[in-house]
mmCIF file of C-alpha atoms in Angstrom:
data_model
loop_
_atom_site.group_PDB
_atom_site.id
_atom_site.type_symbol
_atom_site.label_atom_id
_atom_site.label_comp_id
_atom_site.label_asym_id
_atom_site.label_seq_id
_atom_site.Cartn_x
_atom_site.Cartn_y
_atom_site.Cartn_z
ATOM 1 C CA UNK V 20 114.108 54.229 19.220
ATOM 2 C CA UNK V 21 116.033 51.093 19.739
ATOM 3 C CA UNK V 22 114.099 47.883 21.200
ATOM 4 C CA UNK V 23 115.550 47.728 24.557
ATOM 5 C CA UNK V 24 118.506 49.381 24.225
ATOM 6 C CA UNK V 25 118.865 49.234 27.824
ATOM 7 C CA UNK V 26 120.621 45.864 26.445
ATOM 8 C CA UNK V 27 123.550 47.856 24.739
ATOM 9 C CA UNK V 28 124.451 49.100 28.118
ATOM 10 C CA UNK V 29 125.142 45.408 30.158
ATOM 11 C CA UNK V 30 128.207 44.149 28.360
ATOM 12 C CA UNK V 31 129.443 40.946 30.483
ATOM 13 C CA UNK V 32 126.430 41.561 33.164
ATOM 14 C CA UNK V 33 127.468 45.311 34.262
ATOM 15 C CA UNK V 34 125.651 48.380 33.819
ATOM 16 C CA UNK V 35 127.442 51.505 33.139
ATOM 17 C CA UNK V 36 126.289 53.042 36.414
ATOM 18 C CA UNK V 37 126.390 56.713 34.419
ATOM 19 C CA UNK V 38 123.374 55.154 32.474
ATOM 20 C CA UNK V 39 121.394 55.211 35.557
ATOM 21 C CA UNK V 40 118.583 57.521 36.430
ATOM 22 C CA UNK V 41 115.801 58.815 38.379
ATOM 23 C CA UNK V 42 112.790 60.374 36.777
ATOM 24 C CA UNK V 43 108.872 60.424 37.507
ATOM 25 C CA UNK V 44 106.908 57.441 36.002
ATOM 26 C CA UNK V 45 104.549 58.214 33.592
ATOM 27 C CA UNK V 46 101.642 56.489 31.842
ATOM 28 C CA UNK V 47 103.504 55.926 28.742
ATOM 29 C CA UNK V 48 105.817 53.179 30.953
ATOM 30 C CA UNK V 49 103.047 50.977 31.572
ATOM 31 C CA UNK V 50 104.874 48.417 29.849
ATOM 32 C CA UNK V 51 108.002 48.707 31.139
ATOM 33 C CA UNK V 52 105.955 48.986 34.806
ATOM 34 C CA UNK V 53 104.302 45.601 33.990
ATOM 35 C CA UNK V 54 107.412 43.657 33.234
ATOM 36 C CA UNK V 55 108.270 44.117 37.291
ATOM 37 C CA UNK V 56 104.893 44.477 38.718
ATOM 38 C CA UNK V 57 103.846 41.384 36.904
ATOM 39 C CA UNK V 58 107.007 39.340 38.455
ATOM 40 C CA UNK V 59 105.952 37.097 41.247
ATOM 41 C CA UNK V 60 109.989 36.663 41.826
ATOM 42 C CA UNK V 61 109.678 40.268 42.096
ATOM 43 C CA UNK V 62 106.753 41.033 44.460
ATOM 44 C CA UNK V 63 107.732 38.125 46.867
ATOM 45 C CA UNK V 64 109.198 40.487 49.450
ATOM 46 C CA UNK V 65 106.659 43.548 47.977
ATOM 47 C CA UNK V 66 103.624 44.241 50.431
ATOM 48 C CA UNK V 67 101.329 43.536 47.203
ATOM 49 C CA UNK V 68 100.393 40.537 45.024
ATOM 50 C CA UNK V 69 102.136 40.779 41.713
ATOM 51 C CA UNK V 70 99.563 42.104 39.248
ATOM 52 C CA UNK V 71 98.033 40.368 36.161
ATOM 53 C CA UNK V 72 96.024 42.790 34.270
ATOM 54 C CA UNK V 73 97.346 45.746 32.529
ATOM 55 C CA UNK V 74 94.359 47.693 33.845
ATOM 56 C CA UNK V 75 95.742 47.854 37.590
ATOM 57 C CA UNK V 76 98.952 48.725 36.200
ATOM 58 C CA UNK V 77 97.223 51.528 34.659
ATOM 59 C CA UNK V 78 95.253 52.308 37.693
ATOM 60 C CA UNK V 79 97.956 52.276 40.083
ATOM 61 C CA UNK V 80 100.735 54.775 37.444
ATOM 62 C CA UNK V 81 97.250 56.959 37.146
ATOM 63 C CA UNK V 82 95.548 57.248 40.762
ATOM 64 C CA UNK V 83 98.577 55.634 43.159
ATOM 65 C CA UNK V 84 101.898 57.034 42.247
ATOM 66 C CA UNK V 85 100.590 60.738 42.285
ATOM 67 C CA UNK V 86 99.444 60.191 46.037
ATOM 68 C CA UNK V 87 103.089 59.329 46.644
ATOM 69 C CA UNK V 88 105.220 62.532 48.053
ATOM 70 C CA UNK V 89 108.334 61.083 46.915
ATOM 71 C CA UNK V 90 108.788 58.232 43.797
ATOM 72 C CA UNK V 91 110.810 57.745 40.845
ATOM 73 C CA UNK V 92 111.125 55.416 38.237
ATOM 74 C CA UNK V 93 114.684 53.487 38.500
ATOM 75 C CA UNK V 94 115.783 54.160 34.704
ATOM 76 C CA UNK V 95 118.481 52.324 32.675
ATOM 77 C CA UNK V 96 119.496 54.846 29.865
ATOM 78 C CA UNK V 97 115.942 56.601 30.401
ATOM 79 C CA UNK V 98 114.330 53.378 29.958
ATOM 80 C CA UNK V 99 112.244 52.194 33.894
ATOM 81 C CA UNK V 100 113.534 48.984 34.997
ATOM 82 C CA UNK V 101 111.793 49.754 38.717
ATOM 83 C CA UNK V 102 110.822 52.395 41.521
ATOM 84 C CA UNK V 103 112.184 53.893 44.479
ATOM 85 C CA UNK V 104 110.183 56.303 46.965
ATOM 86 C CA UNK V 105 110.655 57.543 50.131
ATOM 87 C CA UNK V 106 108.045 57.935 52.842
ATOM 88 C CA UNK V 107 108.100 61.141 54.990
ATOM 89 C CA UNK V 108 106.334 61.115 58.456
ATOM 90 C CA UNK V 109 104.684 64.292 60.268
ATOM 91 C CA UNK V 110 104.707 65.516 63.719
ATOM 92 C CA UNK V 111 107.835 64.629 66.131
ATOM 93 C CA UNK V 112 108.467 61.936 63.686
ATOM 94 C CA UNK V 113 108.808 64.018 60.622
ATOM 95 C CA UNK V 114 112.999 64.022 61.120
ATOM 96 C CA UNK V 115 112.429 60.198 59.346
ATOM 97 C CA UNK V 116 111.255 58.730 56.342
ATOM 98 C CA UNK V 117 111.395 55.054 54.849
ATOM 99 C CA UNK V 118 113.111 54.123 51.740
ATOM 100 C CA UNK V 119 111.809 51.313 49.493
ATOM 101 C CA UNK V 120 112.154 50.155 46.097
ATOM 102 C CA UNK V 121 111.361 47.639 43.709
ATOM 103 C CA UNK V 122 113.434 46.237 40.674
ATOM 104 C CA UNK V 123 112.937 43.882 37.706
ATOM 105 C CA UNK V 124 114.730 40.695 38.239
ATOM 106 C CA UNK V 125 116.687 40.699 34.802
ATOM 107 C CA UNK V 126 118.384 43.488 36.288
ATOM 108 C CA UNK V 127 119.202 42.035 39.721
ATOM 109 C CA UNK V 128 122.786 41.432 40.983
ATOM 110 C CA UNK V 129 124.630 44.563 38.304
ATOM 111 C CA UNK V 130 124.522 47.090 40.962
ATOM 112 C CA UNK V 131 121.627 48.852 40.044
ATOM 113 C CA UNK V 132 119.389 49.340 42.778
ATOM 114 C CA UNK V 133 122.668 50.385 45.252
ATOM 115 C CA UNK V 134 123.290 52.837 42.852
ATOM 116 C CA UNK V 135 119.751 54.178 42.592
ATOM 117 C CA UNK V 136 119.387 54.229 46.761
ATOM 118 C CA UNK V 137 122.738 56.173 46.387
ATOM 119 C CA UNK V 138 120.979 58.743 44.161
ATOM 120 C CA UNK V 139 117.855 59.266 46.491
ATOM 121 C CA UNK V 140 120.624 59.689 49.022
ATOM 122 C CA UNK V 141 122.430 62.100 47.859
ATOM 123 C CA UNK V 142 119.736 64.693 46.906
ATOM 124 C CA UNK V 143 116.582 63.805 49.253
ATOM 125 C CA UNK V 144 118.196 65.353 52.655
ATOM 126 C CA UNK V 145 118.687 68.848 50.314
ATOM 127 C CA UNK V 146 114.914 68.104 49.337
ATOM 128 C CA UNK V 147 113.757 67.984 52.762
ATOM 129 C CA UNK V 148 116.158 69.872 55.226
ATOM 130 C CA UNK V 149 114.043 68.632 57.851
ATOM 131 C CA UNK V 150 115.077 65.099 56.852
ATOM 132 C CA UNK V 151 118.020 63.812 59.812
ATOM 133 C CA UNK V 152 116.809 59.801 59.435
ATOM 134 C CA UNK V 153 116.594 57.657 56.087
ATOM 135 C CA UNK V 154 115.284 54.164 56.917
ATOM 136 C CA UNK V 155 114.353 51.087 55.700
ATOM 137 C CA UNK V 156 112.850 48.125 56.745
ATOM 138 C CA UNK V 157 113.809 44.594 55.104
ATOM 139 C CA UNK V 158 112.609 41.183 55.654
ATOM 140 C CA UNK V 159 114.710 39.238 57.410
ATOM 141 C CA UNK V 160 114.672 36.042 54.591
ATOM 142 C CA UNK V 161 115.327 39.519 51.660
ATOM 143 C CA UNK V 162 119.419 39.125 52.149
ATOM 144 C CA UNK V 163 120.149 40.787 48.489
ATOM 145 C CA UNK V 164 117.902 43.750 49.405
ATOM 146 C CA UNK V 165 119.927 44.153 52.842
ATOM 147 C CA UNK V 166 123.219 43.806 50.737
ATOM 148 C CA UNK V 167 121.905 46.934 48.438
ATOM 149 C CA UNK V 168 121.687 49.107 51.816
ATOM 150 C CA UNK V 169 125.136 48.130 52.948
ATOM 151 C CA UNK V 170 126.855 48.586 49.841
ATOM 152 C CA UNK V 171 124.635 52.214 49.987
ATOM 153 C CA UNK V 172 126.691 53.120 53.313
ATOM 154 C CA UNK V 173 122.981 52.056 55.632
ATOM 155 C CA UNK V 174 123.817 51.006 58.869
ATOM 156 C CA UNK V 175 122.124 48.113 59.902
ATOM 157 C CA UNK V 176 121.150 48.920 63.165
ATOM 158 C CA UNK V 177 119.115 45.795 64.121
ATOM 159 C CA UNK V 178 116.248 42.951 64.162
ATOM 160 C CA UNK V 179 112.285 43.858 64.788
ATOM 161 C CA UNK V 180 110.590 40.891 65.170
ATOM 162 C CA UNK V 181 106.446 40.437 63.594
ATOM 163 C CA UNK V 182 107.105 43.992 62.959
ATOM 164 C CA UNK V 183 105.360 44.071 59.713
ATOM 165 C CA UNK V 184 102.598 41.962 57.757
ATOM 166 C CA UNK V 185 103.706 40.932 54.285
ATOM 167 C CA UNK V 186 100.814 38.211 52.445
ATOM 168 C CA UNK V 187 99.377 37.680 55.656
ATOM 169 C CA UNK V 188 101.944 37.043 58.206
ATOM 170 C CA UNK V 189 103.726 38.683 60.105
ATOM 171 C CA UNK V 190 107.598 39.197 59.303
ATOM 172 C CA UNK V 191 110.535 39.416 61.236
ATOM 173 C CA UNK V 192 112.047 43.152 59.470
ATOM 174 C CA UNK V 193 115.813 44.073 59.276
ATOM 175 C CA UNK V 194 116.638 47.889 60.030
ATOM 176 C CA UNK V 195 118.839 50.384 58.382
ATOM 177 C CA UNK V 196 119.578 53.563 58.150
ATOM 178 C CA UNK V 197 121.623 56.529 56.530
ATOM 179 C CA UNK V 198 121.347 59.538 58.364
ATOM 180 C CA UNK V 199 122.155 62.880 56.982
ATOM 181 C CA UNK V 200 125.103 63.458 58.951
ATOM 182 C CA UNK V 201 126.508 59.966 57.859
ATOM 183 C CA UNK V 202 129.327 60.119 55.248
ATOM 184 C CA UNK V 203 127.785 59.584 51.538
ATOM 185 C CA UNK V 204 129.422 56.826 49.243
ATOM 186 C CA UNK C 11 87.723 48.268 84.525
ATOM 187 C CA UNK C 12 89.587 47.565 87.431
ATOM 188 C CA UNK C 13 92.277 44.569 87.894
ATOM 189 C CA UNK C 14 93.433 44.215 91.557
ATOM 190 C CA UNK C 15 96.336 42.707 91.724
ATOM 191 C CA UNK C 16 98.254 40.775 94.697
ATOM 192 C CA UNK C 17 99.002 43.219 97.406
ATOM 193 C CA UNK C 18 102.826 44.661 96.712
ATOM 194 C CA UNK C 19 104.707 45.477 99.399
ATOM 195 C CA UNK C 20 106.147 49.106 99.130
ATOM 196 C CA UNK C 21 109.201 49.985 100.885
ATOM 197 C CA UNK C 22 109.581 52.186 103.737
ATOM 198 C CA UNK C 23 112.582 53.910 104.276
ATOM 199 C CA UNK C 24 113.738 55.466 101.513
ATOM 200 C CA UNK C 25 114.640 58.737 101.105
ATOM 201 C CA UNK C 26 111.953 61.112 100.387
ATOM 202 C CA UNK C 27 108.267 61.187 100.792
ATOM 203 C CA UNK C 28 107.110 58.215 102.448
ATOM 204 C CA UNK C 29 103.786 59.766 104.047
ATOM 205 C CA UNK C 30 101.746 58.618 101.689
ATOM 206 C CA UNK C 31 102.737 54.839 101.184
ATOM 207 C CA UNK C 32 102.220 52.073 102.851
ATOM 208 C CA UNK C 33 103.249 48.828 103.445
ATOM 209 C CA UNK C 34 100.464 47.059 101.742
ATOM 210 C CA UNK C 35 99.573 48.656 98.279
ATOM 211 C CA UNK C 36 97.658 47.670 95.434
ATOM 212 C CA UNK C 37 98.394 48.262 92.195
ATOM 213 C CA UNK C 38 96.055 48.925 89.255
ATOM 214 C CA UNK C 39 94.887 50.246 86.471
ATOM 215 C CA UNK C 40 91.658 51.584 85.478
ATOM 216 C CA UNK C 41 90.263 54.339 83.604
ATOM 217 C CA UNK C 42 91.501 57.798 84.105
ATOM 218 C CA UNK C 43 88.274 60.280 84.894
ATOM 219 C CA UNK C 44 87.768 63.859 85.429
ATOM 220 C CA UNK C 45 87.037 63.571 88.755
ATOM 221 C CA UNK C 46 90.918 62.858 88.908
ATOM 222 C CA UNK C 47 92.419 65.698 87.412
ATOM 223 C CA UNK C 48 94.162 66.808 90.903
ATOM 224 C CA UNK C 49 96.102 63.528 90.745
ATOM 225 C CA UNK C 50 96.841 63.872 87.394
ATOM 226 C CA UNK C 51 98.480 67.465 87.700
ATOM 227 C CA UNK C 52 100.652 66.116 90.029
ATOM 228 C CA UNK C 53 102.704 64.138 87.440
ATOM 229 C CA UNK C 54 101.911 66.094 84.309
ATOM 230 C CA UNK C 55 103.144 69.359 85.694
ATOM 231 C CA UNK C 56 106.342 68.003 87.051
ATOM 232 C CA UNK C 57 109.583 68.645 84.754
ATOM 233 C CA UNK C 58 111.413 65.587 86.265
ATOM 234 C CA UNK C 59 108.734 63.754 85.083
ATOM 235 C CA UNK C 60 108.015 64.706 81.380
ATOM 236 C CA UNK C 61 111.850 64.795 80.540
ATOM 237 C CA UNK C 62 111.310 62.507 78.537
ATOM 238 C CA UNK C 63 107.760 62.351 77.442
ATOM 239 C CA UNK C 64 106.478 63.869 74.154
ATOM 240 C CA UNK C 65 104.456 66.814 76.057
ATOM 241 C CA UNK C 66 105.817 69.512 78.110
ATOM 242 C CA UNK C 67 104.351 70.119 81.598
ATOM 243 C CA UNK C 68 101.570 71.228 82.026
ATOM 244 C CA UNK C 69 101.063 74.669 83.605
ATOM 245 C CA UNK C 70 96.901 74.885 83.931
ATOM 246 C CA UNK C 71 94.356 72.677 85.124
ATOM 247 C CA UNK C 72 92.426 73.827 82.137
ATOM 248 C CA UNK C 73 94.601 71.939 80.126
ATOM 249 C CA UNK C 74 94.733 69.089 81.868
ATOM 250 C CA UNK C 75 91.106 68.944 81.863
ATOM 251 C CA UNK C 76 90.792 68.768 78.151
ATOM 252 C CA UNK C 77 93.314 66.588 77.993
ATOM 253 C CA UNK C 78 91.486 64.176 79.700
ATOM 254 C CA UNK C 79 88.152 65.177 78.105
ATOM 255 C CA UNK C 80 89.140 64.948 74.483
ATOM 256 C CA UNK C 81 92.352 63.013 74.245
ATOM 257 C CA UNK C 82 92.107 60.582 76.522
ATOM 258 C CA UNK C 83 88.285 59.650 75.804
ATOM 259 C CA UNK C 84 89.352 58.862 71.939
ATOM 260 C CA UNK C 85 92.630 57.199 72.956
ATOM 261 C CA UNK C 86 92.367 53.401 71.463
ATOM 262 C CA UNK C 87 93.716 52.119 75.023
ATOM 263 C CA UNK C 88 94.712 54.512 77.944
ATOM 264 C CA UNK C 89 94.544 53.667 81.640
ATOM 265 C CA UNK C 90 95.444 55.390 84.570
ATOM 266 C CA UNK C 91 97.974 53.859 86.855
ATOM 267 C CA UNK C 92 96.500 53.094 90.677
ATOM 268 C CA UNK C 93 98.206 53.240 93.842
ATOM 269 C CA UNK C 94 95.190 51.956 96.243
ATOM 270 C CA UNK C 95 92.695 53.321 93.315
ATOM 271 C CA UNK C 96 94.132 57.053 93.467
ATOM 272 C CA UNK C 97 96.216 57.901 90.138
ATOM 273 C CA UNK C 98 99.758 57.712 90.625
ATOM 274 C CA UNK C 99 100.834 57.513 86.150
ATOM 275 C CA UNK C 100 99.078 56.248 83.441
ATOM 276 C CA UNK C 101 99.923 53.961 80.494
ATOM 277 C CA UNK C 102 98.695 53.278 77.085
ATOM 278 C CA UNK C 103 99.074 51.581 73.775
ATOM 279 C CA UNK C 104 98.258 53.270 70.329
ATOM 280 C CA UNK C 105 97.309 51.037 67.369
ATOM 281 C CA UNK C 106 98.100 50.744 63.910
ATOM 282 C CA UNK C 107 96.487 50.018 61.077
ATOM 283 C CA UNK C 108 97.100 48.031 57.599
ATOM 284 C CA UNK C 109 100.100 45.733 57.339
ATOM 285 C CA UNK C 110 101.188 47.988 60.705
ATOM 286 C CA UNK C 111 98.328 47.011 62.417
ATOM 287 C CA UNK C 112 100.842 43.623 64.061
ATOM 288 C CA UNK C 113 102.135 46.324 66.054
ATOM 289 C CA UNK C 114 101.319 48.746 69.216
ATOM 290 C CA UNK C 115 103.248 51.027 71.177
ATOM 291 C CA UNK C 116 103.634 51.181 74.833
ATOM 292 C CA UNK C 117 103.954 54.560 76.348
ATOM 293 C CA UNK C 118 103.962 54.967 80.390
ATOM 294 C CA UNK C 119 104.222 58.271 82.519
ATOM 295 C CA UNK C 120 104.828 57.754 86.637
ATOM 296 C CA UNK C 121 104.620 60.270 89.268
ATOM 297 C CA UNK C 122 108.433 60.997 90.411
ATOM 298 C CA UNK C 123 107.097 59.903 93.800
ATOM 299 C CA UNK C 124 106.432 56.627 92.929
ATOM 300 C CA UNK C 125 109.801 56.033 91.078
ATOM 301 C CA UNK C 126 112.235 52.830 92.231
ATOM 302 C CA UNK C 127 109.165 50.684 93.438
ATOM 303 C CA UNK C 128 108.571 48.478 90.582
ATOM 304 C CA UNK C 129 105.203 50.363 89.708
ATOM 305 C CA UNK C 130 106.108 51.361 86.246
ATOM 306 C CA UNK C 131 107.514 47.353 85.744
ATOM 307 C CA UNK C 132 104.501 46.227 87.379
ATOM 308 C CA UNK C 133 101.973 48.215 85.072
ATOM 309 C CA UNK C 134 103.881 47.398 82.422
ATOM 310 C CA UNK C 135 103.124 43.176 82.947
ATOM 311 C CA UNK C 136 99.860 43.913 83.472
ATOM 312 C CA UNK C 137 99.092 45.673 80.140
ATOM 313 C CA UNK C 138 101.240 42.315 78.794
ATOM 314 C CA UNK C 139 98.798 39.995 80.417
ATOM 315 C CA UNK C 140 96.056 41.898 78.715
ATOM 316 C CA UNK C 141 96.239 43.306 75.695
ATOM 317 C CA UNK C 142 97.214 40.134 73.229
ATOM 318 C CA UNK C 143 93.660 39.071 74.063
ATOM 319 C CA UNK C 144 91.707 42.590 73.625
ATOM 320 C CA UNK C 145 93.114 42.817 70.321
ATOM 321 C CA UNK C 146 93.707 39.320 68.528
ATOM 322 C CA UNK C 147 95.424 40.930 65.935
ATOM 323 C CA UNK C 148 98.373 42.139 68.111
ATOM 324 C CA UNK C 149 101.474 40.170 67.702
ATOM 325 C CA UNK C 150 104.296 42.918 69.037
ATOM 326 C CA UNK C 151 103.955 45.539 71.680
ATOM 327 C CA UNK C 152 106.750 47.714 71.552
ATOM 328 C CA UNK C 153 108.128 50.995 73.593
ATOM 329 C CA UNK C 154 110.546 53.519 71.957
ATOM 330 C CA UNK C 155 112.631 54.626 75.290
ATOM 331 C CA UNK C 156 114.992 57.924 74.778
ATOM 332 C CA UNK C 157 118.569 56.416 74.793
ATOM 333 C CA UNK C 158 119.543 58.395 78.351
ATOM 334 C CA UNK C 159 116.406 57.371 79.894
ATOM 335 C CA UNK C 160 117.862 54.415 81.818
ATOM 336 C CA UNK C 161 115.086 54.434 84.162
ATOM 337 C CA UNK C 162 112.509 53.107 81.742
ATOM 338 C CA UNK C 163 114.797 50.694 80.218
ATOM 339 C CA UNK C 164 114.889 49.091 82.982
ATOM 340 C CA UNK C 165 111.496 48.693 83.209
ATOM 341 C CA UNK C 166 111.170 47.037 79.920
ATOM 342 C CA UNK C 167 113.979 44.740 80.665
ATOM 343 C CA UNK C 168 112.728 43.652 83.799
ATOM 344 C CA UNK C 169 108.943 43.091 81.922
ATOM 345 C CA UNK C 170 110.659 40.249 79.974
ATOM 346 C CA UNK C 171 110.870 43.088 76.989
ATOM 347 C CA UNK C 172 113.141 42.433 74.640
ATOM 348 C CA UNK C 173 116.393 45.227 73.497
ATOM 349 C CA UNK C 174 116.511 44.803 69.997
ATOM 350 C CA UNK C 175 117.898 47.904 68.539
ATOM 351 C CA UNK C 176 119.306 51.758 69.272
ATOM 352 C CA UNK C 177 117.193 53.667 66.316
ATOM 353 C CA UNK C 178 119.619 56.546 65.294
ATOM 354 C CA UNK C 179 117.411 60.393 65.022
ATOM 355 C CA UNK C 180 114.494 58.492 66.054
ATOM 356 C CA UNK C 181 112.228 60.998 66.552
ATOM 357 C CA UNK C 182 112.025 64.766 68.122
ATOM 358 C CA UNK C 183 111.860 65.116 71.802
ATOM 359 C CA UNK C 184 111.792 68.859 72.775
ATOM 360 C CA UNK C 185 113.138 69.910 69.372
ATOM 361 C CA UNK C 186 115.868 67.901 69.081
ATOM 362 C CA UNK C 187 115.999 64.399 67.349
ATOM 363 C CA UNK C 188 117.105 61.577 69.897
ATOM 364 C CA UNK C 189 118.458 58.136 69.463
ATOM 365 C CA UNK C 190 115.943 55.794 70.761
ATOM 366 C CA UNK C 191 116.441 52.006 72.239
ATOM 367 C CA UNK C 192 113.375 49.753 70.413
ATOM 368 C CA UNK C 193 112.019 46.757 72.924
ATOM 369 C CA UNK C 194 109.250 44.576 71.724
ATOM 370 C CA UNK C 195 107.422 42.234 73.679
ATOM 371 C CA UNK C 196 105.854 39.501 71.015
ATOM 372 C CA UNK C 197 102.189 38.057 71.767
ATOM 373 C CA UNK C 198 104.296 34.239 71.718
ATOM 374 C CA UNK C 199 106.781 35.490 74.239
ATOM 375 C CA UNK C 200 106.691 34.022 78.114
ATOM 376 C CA UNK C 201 105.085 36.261 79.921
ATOM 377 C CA UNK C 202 106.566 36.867 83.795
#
């Protein structure tokens, strides 16, 4: 197995977006979990601290993700580089879920994460027929993360303000959404 | 509890059922009892009404009776709505919890009666005026109105709410999913 041969794939900065993939995370990508988890760049605009012991990351891949109804690892050629899940909601609210997801910063700005979003798009309203709403909320101050929904055909539909507490405050929280009758890019 | 508020001046002479108005009225809100389940059936039967409310009408007392017995007792905040103490609507916020917990949402129901007097608004400031400082935590109340339900936009609007947003497929309302216009009203905001 080739030491990161995610590497082979980002010739002047872009990633063949064919080398992109979704799969389940599993205990064996602890390592490759840590490397975004870890990030304090990273977990700035993530509802959680970054971590600093192996042992959470362990904890969470073991006890979290499994409580999740929806998450994949972001892959670049089968190798996790971050996470995407979507949220579903019961009830009269069960026509939405929420979209988030998390990627290492090395891999920022190539396209990645717009591609992965596209993915979940493109099979999760088959998954769950049920599904008419895909939403996300993003913190005002995130701009890159609002660019990845744009670029993913979201329409930003407007600005909720102390809608959501990130580190202790409250945050003013962008809204998109891609609705299953919206065209797919 | 029971907030009396100035006297508000109702106006004759419109259309309809005046008989039971007056020219003095006072508004509050208090806690909804068994004792007034008649009132209550009055609005929660009435299709005009629950249009555009979550619940279809109701068509027994029954119902409404353990509606107020076990959903309303448990509700975090729910208060009836008080024409000269006699239940005319209610209102109520829900809570959230975790890094949602910043946030409530207003829901309101009036008796079609009562419509175009500036009840609904008038509830509506008074939950404003109260409920930033029965739960410290609270830094937005927001209301989810149905995109054709002018009525209760209005309502929001003139509470000093603010539009932010039309939510595409919001949510189901009678087994359809509707567009929905956010407000939010933000614990720093001026209150009127």
């Amino acid at each position: 197995m080739e030491s990161d041969s995610s590497e082979s794939y980002m010739k002047n900065g872009f990633v063949e977006l064919s080398h992109i993939s979704l799969r389940p995370l599993e205990l064996s990508d602890i390592d490759d979990f840590m490397v975004w988890v870890s990030d304090p760049k990273v977990a700035r605009f993530c509802p959680w601290e970054s971590y600093t012991n192996k042992e959470d990351g362990i904890n969470y891949i073991k006890t979290k993700v499994p409580q999740h109804p929806w998450f994949r690892a972001i892959c670049v050629n089968n190798r996790p580089v971050g996470a995407t899940s979507v949220r579903p909601n019961s009830g009269n609210d069960m026509c939405r879920a929420e979209l988030g997801y998390v990627l290492a910063s090395k891999y920022w700005g190539k396209g990645i994460a717009t591609q992965a979003v596209k993915i979940v798009t493109k099979t999760i309203f088959d998954e769950w027929p049920h599904l008419e709403r895909l939403e996300a909320v993003v913190d005002v101050e995130n701009v890159a993360s609002q660019r990845v929904l744009e670029k993913a055909g979201f329409k930003r539909e407007g600005v909720l303000g102390k809608y959501f507490i990130m580190k202790g405050s409250t945050k003013d929280m962008v809204v998109f959404s891609l609705l299953s009758t919206d065209p797919k890019t | 509890m029971e907030k009396e508020l100035q006297k508000l001046t109702i106006n004759e002479g419109k259309g309809g059922n005046e008989s039971n108005i007056e020219l003095s009225s006072v508004i509050s809100l208090r806690l909804l009892d068994l004792s007034d389940i008649d009132d209550f059936m009055v609005w929660a039967s009435d299709d005009k009404v629950t249009r555009f409310c979550s619940f279809d009408s109701y068509t027994s007392k029954e119902d409404g009776i353990n509606y107020i017995k076990n959903t309303v007792s448990r509700h975090p905040w729910y208060r009836a709505i008080c024409v000269n103490n006699r239940p005319v609507g209610s209102i109520s916020v829900t809570a959230n919890s975790g890094n949602d917990k910043c946030r409530g949402e207003l829901g309101y129901v009036l008796a079609a009666d009562y419509w175009g007097k500036g009840i609904a608004t008038k509830a509506v400031k008074m939950v404003a005026n109260t409920i930033f400082d029965e739960w410290p935590h609270l830094e937005r109340l927001e209301a989810l109105a149905v995109v054709d339900n002018v009525g209760s936009q209005r309502v929001l609007e003139k509470a000093g709410f603010t539009r932010e947003a039309v939510l595409r497929k919001y949510r189901i309302l009678k087994g359809t999913t509707r567009d929905r216009v956010i407000f939010s009203l933000l614990s720093t905001d001026p209150r009127n």
